[in-house]
Amino acid sequence: MMRPPVVLFYFLLIMSEGFAVSIRPRRSVSFQDLNLKQFKESGFSRLSSLMIRDDIGQLVVGARGKVLTLSLGDITQKTSEANWTVSSADNALCQTKGKDTKECDNFIRTLHTMEDGKMLVCGTNAFNPECDYMTFTNGSISLEGSKHVGRGKVPYDPDQRFASLMSENTLYSAAYSNFLSTELVFQRHGLNPLKTEMIRSWFNEPTMISISLAEASKNSEDGEDDNVFLFFTETAVEERHDNIQVSRIARVCKSDLGGERTLQRKWTSFLKARLDCPFGSAGLSSLVQDAFLLQDPNNWRDSIFYATFTANSESSGACSQSAVCAYKLSDINQVFSGRFLTEMDTGRWDTYSGEEPFPHPGSCINDELRAKGMMSSLDFTDKSLQFVKSHPLMEGVVTPIAGKPLLVRTGIRFSKIVVDQVTSLDGRQHQVMLIGTDSGWLQKAVRFDGEDGRVIEELQLFQTSQPVNFLQFSFRTGQLYSGANNIAVQVNVRDCSRYTSCDDCLLARDPYCCWDKFRAQCASVVGALLGSMIQSLTDGDIQMCPISKMKHKPVIIYLIPGSVQFLPCSPETNLPISWHFSESLILTGPRHTVLSQGLIIRPSNSDSGIYTCETVETVKGKVHRKTVVQYFVEVQDTNTLFRTLRVAVIILAGLSCLLMLLMGSALVIGHLKAKKLNHIGCGNANNNKEMIIVRPYCHYDQTLDQHMEEGLVHCDQAREQSGETTLVLPGCPVAKVAEEELEAENDNRCTFIETTG
């Protein structure tokens, strides 16, 4: 019987299968294997803002006490730097207010580009927010020194969430506007400043997420106004139970001027609605984490918001769930054109059933209203504005396209999202979702018509686990930029080089990639020559590929009947695997345990033959199999095995050393003081027993269980065993030779079998 440590290893290996995520990315690329560029330097810490400037070829980075510019093509090249630190007096004053010295610095939280190319820069400035303007001239940035109050434009606290947007030199922001963080205001700054009312029905303990502009005025036949949308979470006032967090979307009109008497310098168009993304356990609210607007240039109503959600803000690890939901602007505006909720005298919220004033409360000015003499919000009646003030919440719920998420993942938490639109070879448009996680990975996902969303690949952006809080994408170059505490990274998400065969390239169904038949490589679809490229996003049709002549050579393994062997299978992808013995599918049974990492086998005398590990991928009901590795297993009795190994080792040693002699290398023959064997996976054998090492597979005889201290994994390490004479030849396998031991039976030996690769 196997000793407890051995049993424990196999138990843990088998149990780990149960923790595999049901919908895994097709491929995972670790930080070490990802060809990314990163910027790090001494004194650069607390990255707090990120902005792409395609027009000047720069990535602008805000951090603690400074702003940097990095080359957009290669961020390892710093082009300029501007320092903006706080004075010792401001730092001391901040600390007297009870703040930690680490917080009492200037963290650059806002970077926006003005119409003339200047940049608005705002920082926390030791809990006294300030803004300045910055220029980029002759390859260098410089602050103008025209500092002005930044209260409400950025938060006081460097770690507090907020949102901001710049449109035509006008700044929109949603942030706490006081030191104690008790007054959160969604406002427009500039010549016609407006802000929200400090009423519980407008905001109730909110967390701001993002602000977006929908350009409804472009190509509009009705003279419609642009819409500004705000995403946030808050405690629901309409729920009977306290502390229920919900997701919201709010809308205001860009040309809103406030009211003449009621709602002076306040939004007259502020409406909000619940935002639904149904997934996870019943009763759990889905909380929005980020939103990205993909504009339709022809019809703004067909524009789509893509938003990331988590099922529960408290959960983490294997129990957490995340999703991406998409919302059409026409559906959102339909909710804002609907009925309202109202608070009853009892404190309960119900549908408003009374008469609504004209125009519909919260409406934006259009040609229809202009024809009736309403040229701006200043022309709205007090009755209409009073209704808006007391009824900001809509009855309807904004639901996603098709009523369900595009993508759901278990065991991770989504954070930021951007969406790129790609034209495939057949001229169709496909949306690639680029999603950051709280563990520092990027998910590259797609959803084709009639299918669930799937993650093509996930990329590890940071070497250590930390949230992706910044995600910027250059649609011109296809480069994605992100950052963590003291590092900025750049990665090409359109890279197709990881698909090494035509089959893999087409089955991945990556909208960025197609197979170049002339160059025999997977290449970007951007700029592809139609005659030489093939792509099959809908079906993954690999029959389009040239016939491959590659064949796998079986790895030869010798086993003893009843011994336990682990045959590893490590595909480049995360696809499920299957095992075949000859032509028969292997299922888990008394002698086989099929795992995602390989096969545990306890062979009998009849189990000699070819074992094949394949990946299995199903596209549109068609199963595709690809061989990963093959083993030729020969089951032998102990004596035959040892004689074969002895001859093989001696021949290999002789050939290798002859080669070394021809190369001028000297032979070294020595007697080594052996030490107790400590081999991960094979356990410790008795002292004064023989061992043969030929690399890299191993097995142990069942009669040795009493000597095993660890379970079988891999033969990665070996140290000499005490009391044995060892022949050491430079560049040769290590062979311990004792003929009388080799021919003995049941001598409590631990045998290691490794090929010389």
Short mmCIF file of C-alpha atoms in Angstrom, two decimals, residues 143-574:
data_model
loop_
_atom_site.label_atom_id
_atom_site.label_comp_id
_atom_site.label_asym_id
_atom_site.label_seq_id
_atom_site.Cartn_x
_atom_site.Cartn_y
_atom_site.Cartn_z
CA LEU A 143 3.65 73.42 -15.76
CA GLU A 144 2.41 76.96 -16.41
CA GLY A 145 2.25 77.84 -12.73
CA SER A 146 -1.30 79.22 -13.07
CA LYS A 147 -2.60 77.23 -10.11
CA HIS A 148 -6.28 77.36 -9.25
CA VAL A 149 -8.65 75.64 -6.82
CA GLY A 150 -9.28 71.99 -7.59
CA ARG A 151 -12.02 71.37 -5.06
CA GLY A 152 -14.67 69.11 -6.59
CA LYS A 153 -12.48 68.38 -9.62
CA VAL A 154 -10.45 65.74 -7.80
CA PRO A 155 -11.01 64.21 -4.38
CA TYR A 156 -9.11 65.29 -1.28
CA ASP A 157 -8.21 61.69 -0.50
CA PRO A 158 -5.62 60.14 -2.89
CA ASP A 159 -7.34 56.73 -2.67
CA GLN A 160 -10.93 57.86 -3.16
CA ARG A 161 -12.83 56.90 -6.32
CA PHE A 162 -14.13 59.67 -8.54
CA ALA A 163 -14.94 60.29 -12.21
CA SER A 164 -14.22 63.11 -14.67
CA LEU A 165 -14.60 63.97 -18.36
CA MET A 166 -13.34 66.80 -20.55
CA SER A 167 -15.48 67.93 -23.51
CA GLU A 168 -14.72 71.07 -25.52
CA ASN A 169 -12.70 72.60 -22.68
CA THR A 170 -15.55 71.92 -20.25
CA LEU A 171 -14.81 69.65 -17.29
CA TYR A 172 -17.43 67.33 -15.82
CA SER A 173 -16.61 65.71 -12.50
CA ALA A 174 -18.19 63.58 -9.79
CA ALA A 175 -16.22 63.79 -6.56
CA TYR A 176 -16.43 64.74 -2.91
CA SER A 177 -16.04 68.48 -2.61
CA ASN A 178 -15.13 68.80 1.08
CA PHE A 179 -12.37 67.64 3.41
CA LEU A 180 -14.62 65.30 5.41
CA SER A 181 -15.94 63.58 2.26
CA THR A 182 -19.56 64.18 3.15
CA GLU A 183 -20.60 66.25 0.10
CA LEU A 184 -20.45 64.41 -3.20
CA VAL A 185 -21.29 66.53 -6.21
CA PHE A 186 -21.73 65.73 -9.91
CA GLN A 187 -21.01 69.05 -11.60
CA ARG A 188 -20.04 70.91 -14.70
CA HIS A 189 -17.28 73.49 -14.33
CA GLY A 190 -16.59 76.55 -16.48
CA LEU A 191 -18.75 79.39 -17.79
CA ASN A 192 -22.12 77.80 -16.99
CA PRO A 193 -21.44 75.72 -13.87
CA LEU A 194 -24.13 73.32 -12.70
CA LYS A 195 -24.24 70.71 -9.96
CA THR A 196 -26.54 68.20 -8.31
CA GLU A 197 -28.79 68.90 -5.35
CA MET A 198 -27.64 67.74 -1.92
CA ILE A 199 -30.75 65.58 -1.51
CA ARG A 200 -30.78 61.92 -0.45
CA SER A 201 -33.05 60.97 -3.36
CA TRP A 202 -30.40 62.28 -5.81
CA PHE A 203 -27.38 60.57 -4.21
CA ASN A 204 -27.36 58.22 -1.23
CA GLU A 205 -23.85 57.16 -0.13
CA PRO A 206 -22.62 56.86 -3.72
CA THR A 207 -19.38 55.58 -5.24
CA MET A 208 -18.60 57.21 -8.56
CA ILE A 209 -17.48 55.00 -11.46
CA SER A 210 -17.24 56.84 -14.80
CA ILE A 211 -18.60 59.65 -16.99
CA SER A 212 -19.20 59.39 -20.75
CA LEU A 213 -20.47 61.69 -23.49
CA ALA A 214 -22.90 60.43 -26.14
CA GLU A 215 -22.83 62.78 -29.13
CA ALA A 216 -26.52 62.70 -30.06
CA SER A 217 -26.26 65.98 -31.96
CA LYS A 218 -24.09 64.40 -34.70
CA ASN A 219 -26.15 63.34 -37.72
CA SER A 220 -29.32 64.17 -35.77
CA GLU A 221 -32.49 64.95 -37.71
CA ASP A 222 -34.32 66.28 -34.64
CA GLY A 223 -31.74 68.76 -33.35
CA GLU A 224 -31.11 66.61 -30.28
CA ASP A 225 -28.75 67.56 -27.48
CA ASP A 226 -25.69 65.58 -26.49
CA ASN A 227 -26.12 63.42 -23.40
CA VAL A 228 -23.69 63.04 -20.49
CA PHE A 229 -23.99 59.72 -18.65
CA LEU A 230 -22.78 58.97 -15.13
CA PHE A 231 -22.30 55.45 -13.76
CA PHE A 232 -22.21 54.92 -10.01
CA THR A 233 -23.32 52.66 -7.17
CA GLU A 234 -25.29 53.73 -4.13
CA THR A 235 -27.49 52.54 -1.28
CA ALA A 236 -30.98 52.14 -2.76
CA VAL A 237 -33.49 54.59 -1.27
CA GLU A 238 -36.40 52.67 -2.82
CA GLU A 239 -35.62 49.38 -1.05
CA ARG A 240 -37.45 48.61 2.18
CA HIS A 241 -34.31 47.15 3.72
CA ASP A 242 -31.34 49.36 4.45
CA ASN A 243 -27.83 49.04 3.01
CA ILE A 244 -28.75 47.35 -0.27
CA GLN A 245 -26.17 48.45 -2.83
CA VAL A 246 -27.36 48.87 -6.43
CA SER A 247 -25.87 50.03 -9.72
CA ARG A 248 -27.13 53.24 -11.33
CA ILE A 249 -26.90 55.14 -14.58
CA ALA A 250 -27.74 58.86 -14.57
CA ARG A 251 -28.20 61.24 -17.50
CA VAL A 252 -27.98 65.01 -17.94
CA CYS A 253 -28.20 67.18 -21.05
CA LYS A 254 -25.02 68.85 -22.24
CA SER A 255 -26.83 72.15 -22.99
CA ASP A 256 -28.59 72.27 -19.63
CA LEU A 257 -28.42 75.84 -18.22
CA GLY A 258 -30.26 75.26 -14.96
CA GLY A 259 -33.60 76.82 -13.98
CA GLU A 260 -34.70 80.43 -13.97
CA ARG A 261 -35.98 80.34 -10.37
CA THR A 262 -36.20 76.68 -9.32
CA LEU A 263 -32.96 74.68 -9.61
CA GLN A 264 -30.82 77.73 -10.24
CA ARG A 265 -27.27 76.61 -11.13
CA LYS A 266 -28.50 73.04 -10.66
CA TRP A 267 -29.15 70.32 -13.21
CA THR A 268 -32.69 70.46 -14.56
CA SER A 269 -32.20 67.23 -16.53
CA PHE A 270 -30.74 64.91 -13.86
CA LEU A 271 -32.49 61.52 -14.00
CA LYS A 272 -31.24 58.17 -12.76
CA ALA A 273 -32.28 54.53 -13.15
CA ARG A 274 -31.24 51.16 -11.83
CA LEU A 275 -28.73 49.32 -14.00
CA ASP A 276 -29.25 45.57 -14.12
CA CYS A 277 -26.78 42.82 -15.05
CA PRO A 278 -28.36 39.49 -14.01
CA PHE A 279 -25.85 36.83 -12.93
CA GLY A 280 -24.64 35.13 -9.79
CA SER A 281 -26.73 34.02 -6.83
CA ALA A 282 -30.32 35.21 -6.48
CA GLY A 283 -30.65 38.25 -4.25
CA LEU A 284 -27.08 39.46 -4.80
CA SER A 285 -26.77 42.89 -6.42
CA SER A 286 -24.42 43.24 -9.36
CA LEU A 287 -22.22 46.28 -8.80
CA VAL A 288 -20.84 48.20 -11.77
CA GLN A 289 -17.04 48.67 -11.79
CA ASP A 290 -16.39 50.45 -15.08
CA ALA A 291 -18.13 51.45 -18.32
CA PHE A 292 -16.95 52.09 -21.86
CA LEU A 293 -19.00 53.69 -24.65
CA LEU A 294 -18.52 52.33 -28.18
CA GLN A 295 -19.97 55.07 -30.38
CA ASP A 296 -21.87 54.27 -33.56
CA PRO A 297 -20.83 56.99 -36.04
CA ASN A 298 -24.02 56.65 -38.10
CA ASN A 299 -26.72 56.51 -35.44
CA TRP A 300 -26.01 57.49 -31.83
CA ARG A 301 -28.98 55.40 -30.63
CA ASP A 302 -27.12 52.27 -31.74
CA SER A 303 -24.10 53.16 -29.62
CA ILE A 304 -23.41 50.60 -26.88
CA PHE A 305 -22.12 50.83 -23.32
CA TYR A 306 -19.99 47.89 -22.17
CA ALA A 307 -19.78 47.64 -18.39
CA THR A 308 -17.99 45.35 -15.94
CA PHE A 309 -19.77 44.09 -12.83
CA THR A 310 -18.96 42.11 -9.72
CA ALA A 311 -21.60 40.04 -7.94
CA ASN A 312 -20.65 41.20 -4.47
CA SER A 313 -18.22 43.93 -3.48
CA GLU A 314 -17.29 42.01 -0.32
CA SER A 315 -16.43 38.66 -1.88
CA SER A 316 -13.06 37.67 -3.25
CA GLY A 317 -11.16 34.61 -4.42
CA ALA A 318 -12.80 31.48 -5.74
CA CYS A 319 -16.31 32.53 -4.64
CA SER A 320 -16.39 35.85 -6.51
CA GLN A 321 -18.10 36.28 -9.86
CA SER A 322 -17.80 38.94 -12.52
CA ALA A 323 -19.59 39.75 -15.74
CA VAL A 324 -19.71 42.10 -18.71
CA CYS A 325 -23.08 43.49 -19.79
CA ALA A 326 -23.85 45.64 -22.83
CA TYR A 327 -26.54 48.32 -23.10
CA LYS A 328 -27.90 50.04 -26.19
CA LEU A 329 -28.40 53.80 -25.89
CA SER A 330 -31.88 53.58 -27.41
CA ASP A 331 -32.92 51.21 -24.58
CA ILE A 332 -31.41 53.53 -21.95
CA ASN A 333 -33.24 56.58 -23.31
CA GLN A 334 -36.50 54.63 -23.40
CA VAL A 335 -36.20 54.10 -19.63
CA PHE A 336 -35.56 57.83 -19.12
CA SER A 337 -38.68 58.59 -21.17
CA GLY A 338 -40.81 56.36 -18.93
CA ARG A 339 -42.56 56.64 -15.59
CA PHE A 340 -41.15 57.84 -12.28
CA LEU A 341 -40.95 56.52 -8.74
CA THR A 342 -42.14 58.70 -5.91
CA GLU A 343 -41.68 58.57 -2.14
CA MET A 344 -44.96 58.11 -0.25
CA ASP A 345 -45.78 59.62 3.13
CA THR A 346 -45.06 56.23 4.69
CA GLY A 347 -41.50 56.34 3.35
CA ARG A 348 -42.22 53.61 0.83
CA TRP A 349 -41.45 54.22 -2.84
CA ASP A 350 -44.07 53.54 -5.51
CA THR A 351 -44.85 54.38 -9.14
CA TYR A 352 -45.99 57.97 -9.62
CA SER A 353 -49.56 57.86 -10.90
CA GLY A 354 -50.41 61.58 -10.97
CA GLU A 355 -50.29 64.05 -13.82
CA GLU A 356 -46.85 64.73 -15.25
CA PRO A 357 -45.94 68.28 -16.34
CA PHE A 358 -44.96 69.14 -19.93
CA PRO A 359 -42.44 68.55 -21.32
CA HIS A 360 -41.51 65.18 -19.90
CA PRO A 361 -39.40 65.99 -16.81
CA GLY A 362 -35.68 65.72 -17.49
CA SER A 363 -36.08 66.18 -21.27
CA CYS A 364 -33.31 67.65 -23.39
CA ILE A 365 -34.04 70.49 -25.78
CA ASN A 366 -34.78 69.39 -29.36
CA ASP A 367 -36.48 70.85 -32.44
CA GLU A 368 -39.94 69.86 -31.17
CA LEU A 369 -39.52 71.87 -27.96
CA ARG A 370 -37.90 74.77 -29.80
CA ALA A 371 -40.98 74.94 -32.05
CA LYS A 372 -43.04 75.41 -28.87
CA GLY A 373 -40.90 78.27 -27.63
CA MET A 374 -38.64 76.33 -25.25
CA MET A 375 -35.15 77.29 -26.39
CA SER A 376 -33.31 76.24 -23.22
CA SER A 377 -33.91 74.86 -19.73
CA LEU A 378 -34.42 78.44 -18.53
CA ASP A 379 -37.80 78.31 -20.28
CA PHE A 380 -39.08 75.30 -18.30
CA THR A 381 -41.89 75.99 -15.84
CA ASP A 382 -41.31 75.90 -12.08
CA LYS A 383 -43.86 73.07 -11.90
CA SER A 384 -41.79 70.94 -14.28
CA LEU A 385 -38.54 71.74 -12.47
CA GLN A 386 -40.01 71.09 -9.05
CA PHE A 387 -41.14 67.68 -10.28
CA VAL A 388 -37.60 66.86 -11.49
CA LYS A 389 -36.17 67.97 -8.16
CA SER A 390 -38.37 65.60 -6.17
CA HIS A 391 -38.56 62.73 -8.71
CA PRO A 392 -35.07 61.92 -10.05
CA LEU A 393 -35.57 58.13 -9.95
CA MET A 394 -37.15 56.26 -12.85
CA GLU A 395 -39.45 53.27 -12.44
CA GLY A 396 -37.91 51.32 -15.31
CA VAL A 397 -34.73 49.30 -15.05
CA VAL A 398 -32.02 49.45 -17.72
CA THR A 399 -31.52 45.84 -18.85
CA PRO A 400 -28.71 44.48 -21.00
CA ILE A 401 -28.93 43.47 -24.65
CA ALA A 402 -30.60 40.04 -24.90
CA GLY A 403 -31.38 40.28 -21.18
CA LYS A 404 -28.16 38.60 -20.05
CA PRO A 405 -24.40 39.23 -19.75
CA LEU A 406 -22.02 38.86 -22.67
CA LEU A 407 -19.50 37.13 -20.43
CA VAL A 408 -19.46 35.65 -16.92
CA ARG A 409 -16.34 34.47 -15.06
CA THR A 410 -16.04 32.78 -11.66
CA GLY A 411 -13.11 33.16 -9.30
CA ILE A 412 -11.93 36.59 -10.49
CA ARG A 413 -13.06 40.20 -10.16
CA PHE A 414 -13.29 42.45 -13.22
CA SER A 415 -12.19 46.07 -12.95
CA LYS A 416 -11.54 48.25 -16.03
CA ILE A 417 -12.74 47.68 -19.60
CA VAL A 418 -12.07 49.08 -23.07
CA VAL A 419 -13.54 47.74 -26.31
CA ASP A 420 -11.88 47.67 -29.72
CA GLN A 421 -13.83 47.20 -32.93
CA VAL A 422 -12.09 45.02 -35.53
CA THR A 423 -12.95 44.43 -39.19
CA SER A 424 -12.42 40.79 -40.18
CA LEU A 425 -11.37 39.61 -43.63
CA ASP A 426 -15.01 39.19 -44.67
CA GLY A 427 -15.76 42.82 -43.80
CA ARG A 428 -17.76 42.16 -40.63
CA GLN A 429 -17.32 44.16 -37.44
CA HIS A 430 -16.33 42.35 -34.24
CA GLN A 431 -15.92 43.78 -30.75
CA VAL A 432 -12.92 42.69 -28.68
CA MET A 433 -13.38 43.31 -24.97
CA LEU A 434 -10.17 44.07 -23.05
CA ILE A 435 -10.91 43.58 -19.37
CA GLY A 436 -8.64 44.20 -16.39
CA THR A 437 -8.89 42.21 -13.16
CA ASP A 438 -8.06 42.91 -9.54
CA SER A 439 -5.19 40.39 -9.71
CA GLY A 440 -3.30 42.11 -12.53
CA TRP A 441 -4.44 40.06 -15.54
CA LEU A 442 -5.98 41.24 -18.80
CA GLN A 443 -8.83 39.21 -20.30
CA LYS A 444 -9.18 39.42 -24.10
CA ALA A 445 -12.74 38.32 -24.84
CA VAL A 446 -15.18 38.14 -27.76
CA ARG A 447 -18.76 37.13 -28.32
CA PHE A 448 -20.01 35.90 -31.67
CA ASP A 449 -23.69 35.79 -32.65
CA GLY A 450 -25.49 32.78 -31.20
CA GLU A 451 -22.67 31.97 -28.76
CA ASP A 452 -21.74 32.83 -25.19
CA GLY A 453 -18.83 35.16 -24.66
CA ARG A 454 -15.44 33.53 -24.30
CA VAL A 455 -11.96 34.63 -23.28
CA ILE A 456 -9.49 34.08 -26.13
CA GLU A 457 -6.51 34.60 -23.87
CA GLU A 458 -5.53 36.18 -20.57
CA LEU A 459 -2.30 38.12 -20.16
CA GLN A 460 -0.48 38.74 -16.87
CA LEU A 461 0.35 42.46 -16.90
CA PHE A 462 2.19 42.64 -13.57
CA GLN A 463 4.70 40.28 -12.01
CA THR A 464 2.96 40.52 -8.62
CA SER A 465 -0.77 40.41 -8.01
CA GLN A 466 -2.25 43.92 -7.95
CA PRO A 467 -5.40 45.51 -9.39
CA VAL A 468 -5.65 46.88 -12.92
CA ASN A 469 -6.88 50.37 -11.99
CA PHE A 470 -5.84 52.05 -15.23
CA LEU A 471 -6.50 50.87 -18.76
CA GLN A 472 -5.90 53.03 -21.82
CA PHE A 473 -5.97 51.82 -25.42
CA SER A 474 -4.54 53.43 -28.53
CA PHE A 475 -6.96 52.59 -31.33
CA ARG A 476 -4.42 53.92 -33.81
CA THR A 477 -1.55 51.59 -32.87
CA GLY A 478 -3.31 48.70 -31.11
CA GLN A 479 -1.13 49.16 -28.02
CA LEU A 480 -2.67 48.89 -24.56
CA TYR A 481 -1.28 50.77 -21.56
CA SER A 482 -1.78 50.06 -17.89
CA GLY A 483 -0.03 50.63 -14.60
CA ALA A 484 0.27 49.71 -10.97
CA ASN A 485 1.85 51.34 -7.94
CA ASN A 486 5.37 51.90 -9.31
CA ILE A 487 5.21 50.54 -12.85
CA ALA A 488 3.67 51.36 -16.22
CA VAL A 489 3.28 48.62 -18.85
CA GLN A 490 2.65 48.48 -22.60
CA VAL A 491 1.42 45.41 -24.47
CA ASN A 492 0.36 44.77 -28.05
CA VAL A 493 -3.05 43.07 -27.77
CA ARG A 494 -3.10 42.53 -31.53
CA ASP A 495 -0.04 40.24 -31.33
CA CYS A 496 -0.70 36.99 -33.21
CA SER A 497 2.71 35.34 -32.80
CA ARG A 498 1.54 33.08 -29.96
CA TYR A 499 -0.52 31.05 -32.45
CA THR A 500 2.21 28.80 -33.84
CA SER A 501 0.22 26.72 -36.34
CA CYS A 502 -2.57 27.30 -38.83
CA ASP A 503 -4.92 25.10 -36.81
CA ASP A 504 -4.24 27.05 -33.64
CA CYS A 505 -4.57 30.40 -35.43
CA LEU A 506 -7.99 29.59 -36.89
CA LEU A 507 -9.39 27.71 -33.89
CA ALA A 508 -8.53 30.59 -31.56
CA ARG A 509 -11.00 32.69 -33.57
CA ASP A 510 -9.18 35.85 -32.61
CA PRO A 511 -10.61 38.74 -34.69
CA TYR A 512 -7.18 40.37 -34.76
CA CYS A 513 -5.50 37.38 -36.40
CA CYS A 514 -5.46 35.40 -39.63
CA TRP A 515 -3.14 32.82 -41.19
CA ASP A 516 -0.67 34.01 -43.82
CA LYS A 517 -0.31 31.07 -46.23
CA PHE A 518 2.70 32.58 -48.01
CA ARG A 519 4.75 33.26 -44.87
CA ALA A 520 3.30 30.28 -42.95
CA GLN A 521 2.58 32.32 -39.82
CA CYS A 522 -0.32 33.83 -37.90
CA ALA A 523 -0.39 37.56 -38.60
CA SER A 524 -2.44 40.64 -37.87
CA VAL A 525 -5.56 41.19 -39.94
CA VAL A 526 -4.71 44.91 -40.10
CA GLY A 527 -3.21 45.59 -43.52
CA ALA A 528 -3.54 41.93 -44.56
CA LEU A 529 -3.43 41.00 -48.25
CA LEU A 530 -6.67 39.16 -48.96
CA GLY A 531 -5.12 36.73 -51.41
CA SER A 532 -2.65 35.28 -48.91
CA MET A 533 -4.74 35.32 -45.71
CA ILE A 534 -7.36 32.94 -44.31
CA GLN A 535 -9.63 33.40 -41.32
CA SER A 536 -12.64 31.52 -39.94
CA LEU A 537 -14.14 33.37 -36.97
CA THR A 538 -17.61 31.85 -37.19
CA ASP A 539 -16.74 28.17 -37.60
CA GLY A 540 -13.02 27.74 -36.90
CA ASP A 541 -12.76 25.78 -40.14
CA ILE A 542 -9.25 24.28 -40.14
CA GLN A 543 -9.90 22.48 -43.44
CA MET A 544 -8.79 25.78 -44.98
CA CYS A 545 -5.30 25.15 -43.56
CA PRO A 546 -2.48 23.49 -45.53
CA ILE A 547 -1.97 19.83 -44.60
CA SER A 548 0.52 19.54 -41.77
CA LYS A 549 3.22 16.85 -41.95
CA MET A 550 4.32 17.23 -38.33
CA LYS A 551 4.17 14.03 -36.28
CA HIS A 552 4.94 13.46 -32.63
CA LYS A 553 7.64 10.96 -31.76
CA PRO A 554 6.58 8.84 -28.79
CA VAL A 555 8.57 9.15 -25.56
CA ILE A 556 9.63 5.67 -24.39
CA ILE A 557 8.72 4.78 -20.80
CA TYR A 558 9.50 1.52 -18.96
CA LEU A 559 7.17 0.55 -16.12
CA ILE A 560 6.88 -2.25 -13.58
CA PRO A 561 3.45 -3.89 -13.14
CA GLY A 562 1.53 -2.32 -10.27
CA SER A 563 3.83 0.71 -9.94
CA VAL A 564 2.31 4.19 -10.04
CA GLN A 565 3.41 6.57 -12.81
CA PHE A 566 2.38 10.13 -13.65
CA LEU A 567 2.48 10.91 -17.38
CA PRO A 568 2.44 14.71 -17.74
CA CYS A 569 0.54 16.51 -20.50
CA SER A 570 1.08 20.27 -20.72
CA PRO A 571 -0.58 21.88 -23.74
CA GLU A 572 0.12 25.52 -24.60
CA THR A 573 -3.57 26.28 -24.13
CA ASN A 574 -6.06 25.74 -21.31
#
